[in-house]
Coordinates of C-alpha atoms in Angstrom, one line a residue:
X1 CA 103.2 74.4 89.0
X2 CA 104.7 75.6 85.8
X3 CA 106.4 78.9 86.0
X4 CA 106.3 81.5 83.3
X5 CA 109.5 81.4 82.3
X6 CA 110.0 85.5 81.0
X7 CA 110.3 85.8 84.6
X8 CA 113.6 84.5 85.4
X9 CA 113.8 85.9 89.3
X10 CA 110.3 84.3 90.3
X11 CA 111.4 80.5 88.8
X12 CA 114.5 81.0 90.5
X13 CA 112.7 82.5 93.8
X14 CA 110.6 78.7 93.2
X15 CA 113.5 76.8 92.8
X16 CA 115.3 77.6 95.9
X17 CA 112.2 77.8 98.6
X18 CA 109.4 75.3 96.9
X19 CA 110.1 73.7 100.0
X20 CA 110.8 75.9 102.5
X21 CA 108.1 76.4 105.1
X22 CA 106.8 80.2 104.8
X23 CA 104.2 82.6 106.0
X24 CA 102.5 84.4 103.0
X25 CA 101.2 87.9 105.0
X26 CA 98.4 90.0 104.0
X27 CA 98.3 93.5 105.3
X28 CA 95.5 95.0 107.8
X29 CA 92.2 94.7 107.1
X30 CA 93.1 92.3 103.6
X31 CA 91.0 92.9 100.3
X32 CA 90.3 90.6 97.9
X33 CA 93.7 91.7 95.8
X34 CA 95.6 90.3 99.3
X35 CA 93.4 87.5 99.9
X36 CA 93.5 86.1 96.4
X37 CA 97.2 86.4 95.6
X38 CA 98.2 84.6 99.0
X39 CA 96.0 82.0 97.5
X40 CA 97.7 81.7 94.6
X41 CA 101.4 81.7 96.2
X42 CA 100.0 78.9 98.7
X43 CA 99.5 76.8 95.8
X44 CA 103.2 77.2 94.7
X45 CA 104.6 76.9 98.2
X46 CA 102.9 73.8 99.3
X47 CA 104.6 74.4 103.0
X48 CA 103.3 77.5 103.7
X49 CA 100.7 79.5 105.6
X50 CA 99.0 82.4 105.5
X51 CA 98.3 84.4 107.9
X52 CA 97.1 88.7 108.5
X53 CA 97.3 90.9 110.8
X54 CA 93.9 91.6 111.7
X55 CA 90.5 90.7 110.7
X56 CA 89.7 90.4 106.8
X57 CA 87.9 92.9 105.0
X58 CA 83.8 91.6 104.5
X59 CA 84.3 90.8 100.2
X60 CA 87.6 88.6 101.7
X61 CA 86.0 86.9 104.6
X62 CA 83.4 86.1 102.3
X63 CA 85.5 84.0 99.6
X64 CA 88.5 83.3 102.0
X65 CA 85.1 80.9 104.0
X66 CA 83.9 80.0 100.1
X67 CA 87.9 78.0 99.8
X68 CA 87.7 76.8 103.4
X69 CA 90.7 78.9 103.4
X70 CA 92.8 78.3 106.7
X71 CA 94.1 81.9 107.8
X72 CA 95.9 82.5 111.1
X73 CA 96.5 85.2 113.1
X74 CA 100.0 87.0 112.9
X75 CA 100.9 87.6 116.2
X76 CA 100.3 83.8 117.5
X77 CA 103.0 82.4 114.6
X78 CA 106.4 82.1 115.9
X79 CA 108.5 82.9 113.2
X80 CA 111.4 81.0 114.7
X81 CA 109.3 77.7 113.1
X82 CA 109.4 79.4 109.2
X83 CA 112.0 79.6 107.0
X84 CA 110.8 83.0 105.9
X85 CA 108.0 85.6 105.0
X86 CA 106.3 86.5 101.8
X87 CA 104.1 89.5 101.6
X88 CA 101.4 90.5 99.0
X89 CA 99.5 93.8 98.2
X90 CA 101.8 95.2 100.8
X91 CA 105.6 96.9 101.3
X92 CA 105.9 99.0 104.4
X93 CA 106.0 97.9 108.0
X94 CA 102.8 100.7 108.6
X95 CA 100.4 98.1 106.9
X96 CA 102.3 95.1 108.3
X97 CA 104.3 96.0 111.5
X98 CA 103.6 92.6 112.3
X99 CA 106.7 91.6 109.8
X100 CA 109.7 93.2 111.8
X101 CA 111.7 91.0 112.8
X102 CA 110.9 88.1 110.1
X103 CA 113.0 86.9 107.5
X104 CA 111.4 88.4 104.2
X105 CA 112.0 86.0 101.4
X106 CA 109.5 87.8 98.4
X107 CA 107.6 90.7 98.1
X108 CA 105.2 91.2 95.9
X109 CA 102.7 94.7 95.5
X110 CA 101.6 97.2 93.0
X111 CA 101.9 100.4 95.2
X112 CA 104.4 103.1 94.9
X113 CA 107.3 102.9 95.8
X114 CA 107.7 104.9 99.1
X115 CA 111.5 105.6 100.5
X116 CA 110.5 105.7 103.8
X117 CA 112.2 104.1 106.8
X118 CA 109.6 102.0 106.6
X119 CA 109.8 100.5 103.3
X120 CA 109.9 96.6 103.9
X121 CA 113.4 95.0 102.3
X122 CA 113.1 91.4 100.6
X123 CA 115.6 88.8 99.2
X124 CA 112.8 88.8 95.9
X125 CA 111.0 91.8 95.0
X126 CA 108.1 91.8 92.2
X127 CA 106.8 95.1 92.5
X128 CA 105.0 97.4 89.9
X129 CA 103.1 100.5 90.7
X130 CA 101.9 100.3 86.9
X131 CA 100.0 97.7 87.2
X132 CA 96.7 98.0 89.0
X133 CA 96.8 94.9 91.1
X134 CA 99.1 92.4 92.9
X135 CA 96.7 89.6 91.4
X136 CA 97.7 90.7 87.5
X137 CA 101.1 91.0 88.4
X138 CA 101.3 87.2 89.8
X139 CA 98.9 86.7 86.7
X140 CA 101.9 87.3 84.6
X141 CA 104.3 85.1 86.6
X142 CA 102.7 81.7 87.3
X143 CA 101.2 79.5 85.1
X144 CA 97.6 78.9 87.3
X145 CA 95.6 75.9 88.1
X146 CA 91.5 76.6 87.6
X147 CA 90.6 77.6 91.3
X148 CA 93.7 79.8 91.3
X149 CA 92.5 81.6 88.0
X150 CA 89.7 82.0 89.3
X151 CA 90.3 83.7 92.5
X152 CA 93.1 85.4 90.6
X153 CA 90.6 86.7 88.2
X154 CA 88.1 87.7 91.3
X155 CA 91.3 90.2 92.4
X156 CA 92.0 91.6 89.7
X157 CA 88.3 92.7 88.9
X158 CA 87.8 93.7 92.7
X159 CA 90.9 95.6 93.1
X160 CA 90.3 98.2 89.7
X161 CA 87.0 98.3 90.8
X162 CA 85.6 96.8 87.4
X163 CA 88.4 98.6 85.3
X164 CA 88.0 101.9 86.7
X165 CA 92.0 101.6 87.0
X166 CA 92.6 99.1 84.6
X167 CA 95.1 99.0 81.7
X168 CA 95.8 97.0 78.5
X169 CA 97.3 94.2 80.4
X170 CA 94.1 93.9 82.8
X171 CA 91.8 93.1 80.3
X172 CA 94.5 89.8 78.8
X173 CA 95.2 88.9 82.6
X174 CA 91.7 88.6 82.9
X175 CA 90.6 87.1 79.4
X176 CA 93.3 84.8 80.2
X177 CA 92.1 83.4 83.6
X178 CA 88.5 83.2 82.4
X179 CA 89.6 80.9 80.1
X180 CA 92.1 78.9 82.6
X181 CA 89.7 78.7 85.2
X182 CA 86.3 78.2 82.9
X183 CA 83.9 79.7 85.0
X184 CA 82.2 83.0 83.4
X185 CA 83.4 86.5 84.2
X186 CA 79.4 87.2 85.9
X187 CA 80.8 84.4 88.3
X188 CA 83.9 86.4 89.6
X189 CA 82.1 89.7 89.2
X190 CA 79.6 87.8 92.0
X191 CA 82.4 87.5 94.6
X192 CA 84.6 90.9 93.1
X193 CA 81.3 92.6 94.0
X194 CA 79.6 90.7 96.6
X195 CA 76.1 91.8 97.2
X196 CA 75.8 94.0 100.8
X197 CA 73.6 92.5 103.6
X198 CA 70.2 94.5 103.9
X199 CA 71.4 96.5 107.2
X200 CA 74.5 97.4 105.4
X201 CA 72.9 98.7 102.0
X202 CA 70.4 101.0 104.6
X203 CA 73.8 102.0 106.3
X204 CA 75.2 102.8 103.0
X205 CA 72.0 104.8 101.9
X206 CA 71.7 106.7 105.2
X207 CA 75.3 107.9 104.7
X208 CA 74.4 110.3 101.3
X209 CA 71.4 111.5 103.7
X210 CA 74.1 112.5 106.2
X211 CA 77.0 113.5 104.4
X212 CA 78.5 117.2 104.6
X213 CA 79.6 118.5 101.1
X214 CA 81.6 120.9 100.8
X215 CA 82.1 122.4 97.1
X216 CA 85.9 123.7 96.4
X217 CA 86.3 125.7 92.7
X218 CA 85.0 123.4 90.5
X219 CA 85.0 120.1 93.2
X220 CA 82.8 118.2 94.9
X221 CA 83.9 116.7 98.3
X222 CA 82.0 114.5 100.9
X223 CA 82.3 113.6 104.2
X224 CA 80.6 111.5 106.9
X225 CA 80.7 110.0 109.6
X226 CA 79.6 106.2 110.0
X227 CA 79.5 103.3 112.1
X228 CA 81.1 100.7 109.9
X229 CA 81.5 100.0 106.1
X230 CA 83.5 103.0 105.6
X231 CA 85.0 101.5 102.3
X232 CA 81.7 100.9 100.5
X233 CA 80.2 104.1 101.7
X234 CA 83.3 106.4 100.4
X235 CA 82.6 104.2 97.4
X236 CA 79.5 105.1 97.2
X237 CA 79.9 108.5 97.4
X238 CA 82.5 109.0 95.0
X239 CA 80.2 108.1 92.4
X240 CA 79.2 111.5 92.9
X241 CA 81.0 113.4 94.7
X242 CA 84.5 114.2 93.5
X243 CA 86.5 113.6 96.2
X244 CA 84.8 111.7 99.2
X245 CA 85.4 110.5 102.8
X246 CA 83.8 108.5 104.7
X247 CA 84.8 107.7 108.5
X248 CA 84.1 105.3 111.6
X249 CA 84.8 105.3 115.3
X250 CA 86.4 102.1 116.6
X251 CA 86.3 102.4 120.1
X252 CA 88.6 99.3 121.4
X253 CA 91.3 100.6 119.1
X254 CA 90.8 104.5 120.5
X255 CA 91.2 105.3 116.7
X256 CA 89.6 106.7 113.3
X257 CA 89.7 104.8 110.3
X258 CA 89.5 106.7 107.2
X259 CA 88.8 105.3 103.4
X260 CA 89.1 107.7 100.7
X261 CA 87.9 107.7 97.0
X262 CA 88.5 110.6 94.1
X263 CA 87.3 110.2 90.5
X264 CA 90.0 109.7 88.1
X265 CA 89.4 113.7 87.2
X266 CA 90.7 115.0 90.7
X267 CA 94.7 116.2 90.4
X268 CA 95.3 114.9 93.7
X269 CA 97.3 112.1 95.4
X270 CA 95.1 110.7 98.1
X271 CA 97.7 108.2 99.3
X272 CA 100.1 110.8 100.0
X273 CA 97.1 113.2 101.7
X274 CA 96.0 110.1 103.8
X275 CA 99.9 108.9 104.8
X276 CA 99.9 112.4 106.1
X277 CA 96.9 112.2 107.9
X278 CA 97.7 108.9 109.8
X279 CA 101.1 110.6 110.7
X280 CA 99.4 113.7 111.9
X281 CA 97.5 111.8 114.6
X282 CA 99.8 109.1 115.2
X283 CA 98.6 106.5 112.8
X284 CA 99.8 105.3 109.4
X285 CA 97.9 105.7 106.0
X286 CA 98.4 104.9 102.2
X287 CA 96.9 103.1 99.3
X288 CA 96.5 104.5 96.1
X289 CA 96.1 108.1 94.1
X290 CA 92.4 107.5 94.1
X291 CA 91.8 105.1 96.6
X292 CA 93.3 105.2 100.0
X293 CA 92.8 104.9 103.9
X294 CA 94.3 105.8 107.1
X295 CA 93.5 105.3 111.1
X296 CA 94.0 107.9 113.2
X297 CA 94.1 108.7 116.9
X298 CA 91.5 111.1 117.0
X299 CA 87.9 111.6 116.7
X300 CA 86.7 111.4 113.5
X301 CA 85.1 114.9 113.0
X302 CA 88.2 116.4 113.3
X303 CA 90.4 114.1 111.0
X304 CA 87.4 114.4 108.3
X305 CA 88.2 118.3 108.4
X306 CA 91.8 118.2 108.3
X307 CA 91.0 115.6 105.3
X308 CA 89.0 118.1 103.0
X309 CA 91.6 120.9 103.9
X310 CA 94.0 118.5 103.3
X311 CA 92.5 118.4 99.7
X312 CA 91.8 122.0 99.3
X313 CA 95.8 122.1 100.1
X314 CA 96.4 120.1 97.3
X315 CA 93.9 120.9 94.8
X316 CA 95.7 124.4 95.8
X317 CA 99.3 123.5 94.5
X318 CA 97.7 121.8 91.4
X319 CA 96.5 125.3 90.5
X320 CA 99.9 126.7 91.0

């Protein structure tokens, strides 16, 4: 694997572990962005594994089973038998509590930085809240075979949500691993955007028929409350609405899990508003200013309400 040698850090990172047998962890619930840049590490660190915290998110599960990707389970790998840890799309213990205890040998994540006690600490750090996906900024780094261009390609697409958050370097990063991989952008836009079963696109649908929307000065914002595909339905909404939530029950966990969306319009910070959700109830949140989640441990109609006064709060200090 030929390393792009601008970045100076990552061929030295290769040079001392290429051999070193390492976990590559995705955070809860792992999107494409996580899914795809593990892939592309694996194939740099031949001894490695990969391995999340929980069950992958449906777009992930899909292609991770399209690879015959092996992925294990975090809890059941003894970290006494690795030589370290590297961890994509991720960089606090909330996501990835999982990691305490390990050896962290490279981080990699376009987030913000947070300075939180939290905040995971690693011997390597590629991090870049500029850049709208862990997948462009490993883009930049390695030197890809085909299938890795191509899954890389599939993140970055997925993760900006077809360029909604894209920049100048998006468009090359991608131009450039259509070309490496040579398989046509409608190919990656198939697994980016995979196509929703027929119970899930009525479960979607039925969501705009329940959702509460409440209209704040000159904003939009949606709630509701579903049973699953809480990501796709706030989504969905937000194509409309300007700020919209949209929330599920998991009982075995006792907890709420939140997914938030805001159009690019909206002056607000809905990682921030959904870390302080999750804290509020005893869970953890975060993602991005327009795209975020949380879980909570509480019943959903009440941590939907504290999320749109959460937002009126905000929208509030904008104004002054």
């Amino acid at each position: 694997m030929a390393i792009d040698l601008a970045s100076e850090e990552f061929a030295a990172l290769v040079q001392k572990h290429k051999d070193s047998r390492l976990a590559i962890g995705m955070h809860r619930n792992a999107d494409l962005d996580a899914l795809c840049s593990a892939y592309a590490l694996k194939s740099i660190f031949p001894n490695s594994v990969i391995v999340t915290p929980d069950e992958l998110g449906r777009p992930a599960r899909n292609f991770a089973s399209f690879l015959n990707m092996e992925i294990l389970e975090f809890r059941k790998v003894k970290k006494e038998q690795f030589d370290g840890l590297i961890i994509v799309d991720c960089a606090t213990y909330v996501m990835m509590a999982e990691a305490k205890g390990w050896n962290v040998i490279c981080l990699i994540d376009h987030h913000q930085k947070s300075d939180s006690e939290e905040r995971i600490i690693a011997e390597f750090e590629f991090s870049d809240s500029a850049s709208p996906s862990t997948c462009q900024i490993i883009s930049n780094l390695i030197e890809p075979s085909a299938p890795v261009a191509f899954a890389l390609g599939i993140g970055i697409i997925s993760d900006t949500a077809r360029f909604k958050s894209g920049n100048l370097g998006t468009f090359s990063s991608l131009a450039s691993m259509i070309s490496i991989s040579g398989k046509p952008y409608s190919e990656m836009l198939f697994w980016a955007e995979p196509e929703l079963e027929a119970d899930e696109k009525v479960r979607i649908l039925s969501a705009f028929h329940h959702s509460q929307v409440v209209t704040y000065g000159n904003y939009v914002i949606a709630t509701v409350l579903i049973n699953s595909s809480e990501s796709d339905a706030s989504a969905s909404l937000s194509e409309f609405a300007d700020v919209a939530f949209a929330a599920s029950w998991r009982n075995a966990e006792k907890e709420t899990r939140v997914s938030a969306r805001a159009r690019k319009h909206v002056p607000i910070a809905l990682n921030e508003i959904m870390s302080d959700i999750g804290a509020r109830f005893a869970g953890n949140g975060g993602g991005h200013k327009k795209a975020a989640g949380a879980n909570a441990h509480e019943k959903p109609e009440i941590v939907l309400e504290e999320c749109v006064n959460a937002v009126k709060d905000a929208i509030d200090k904008v104004k002054t």
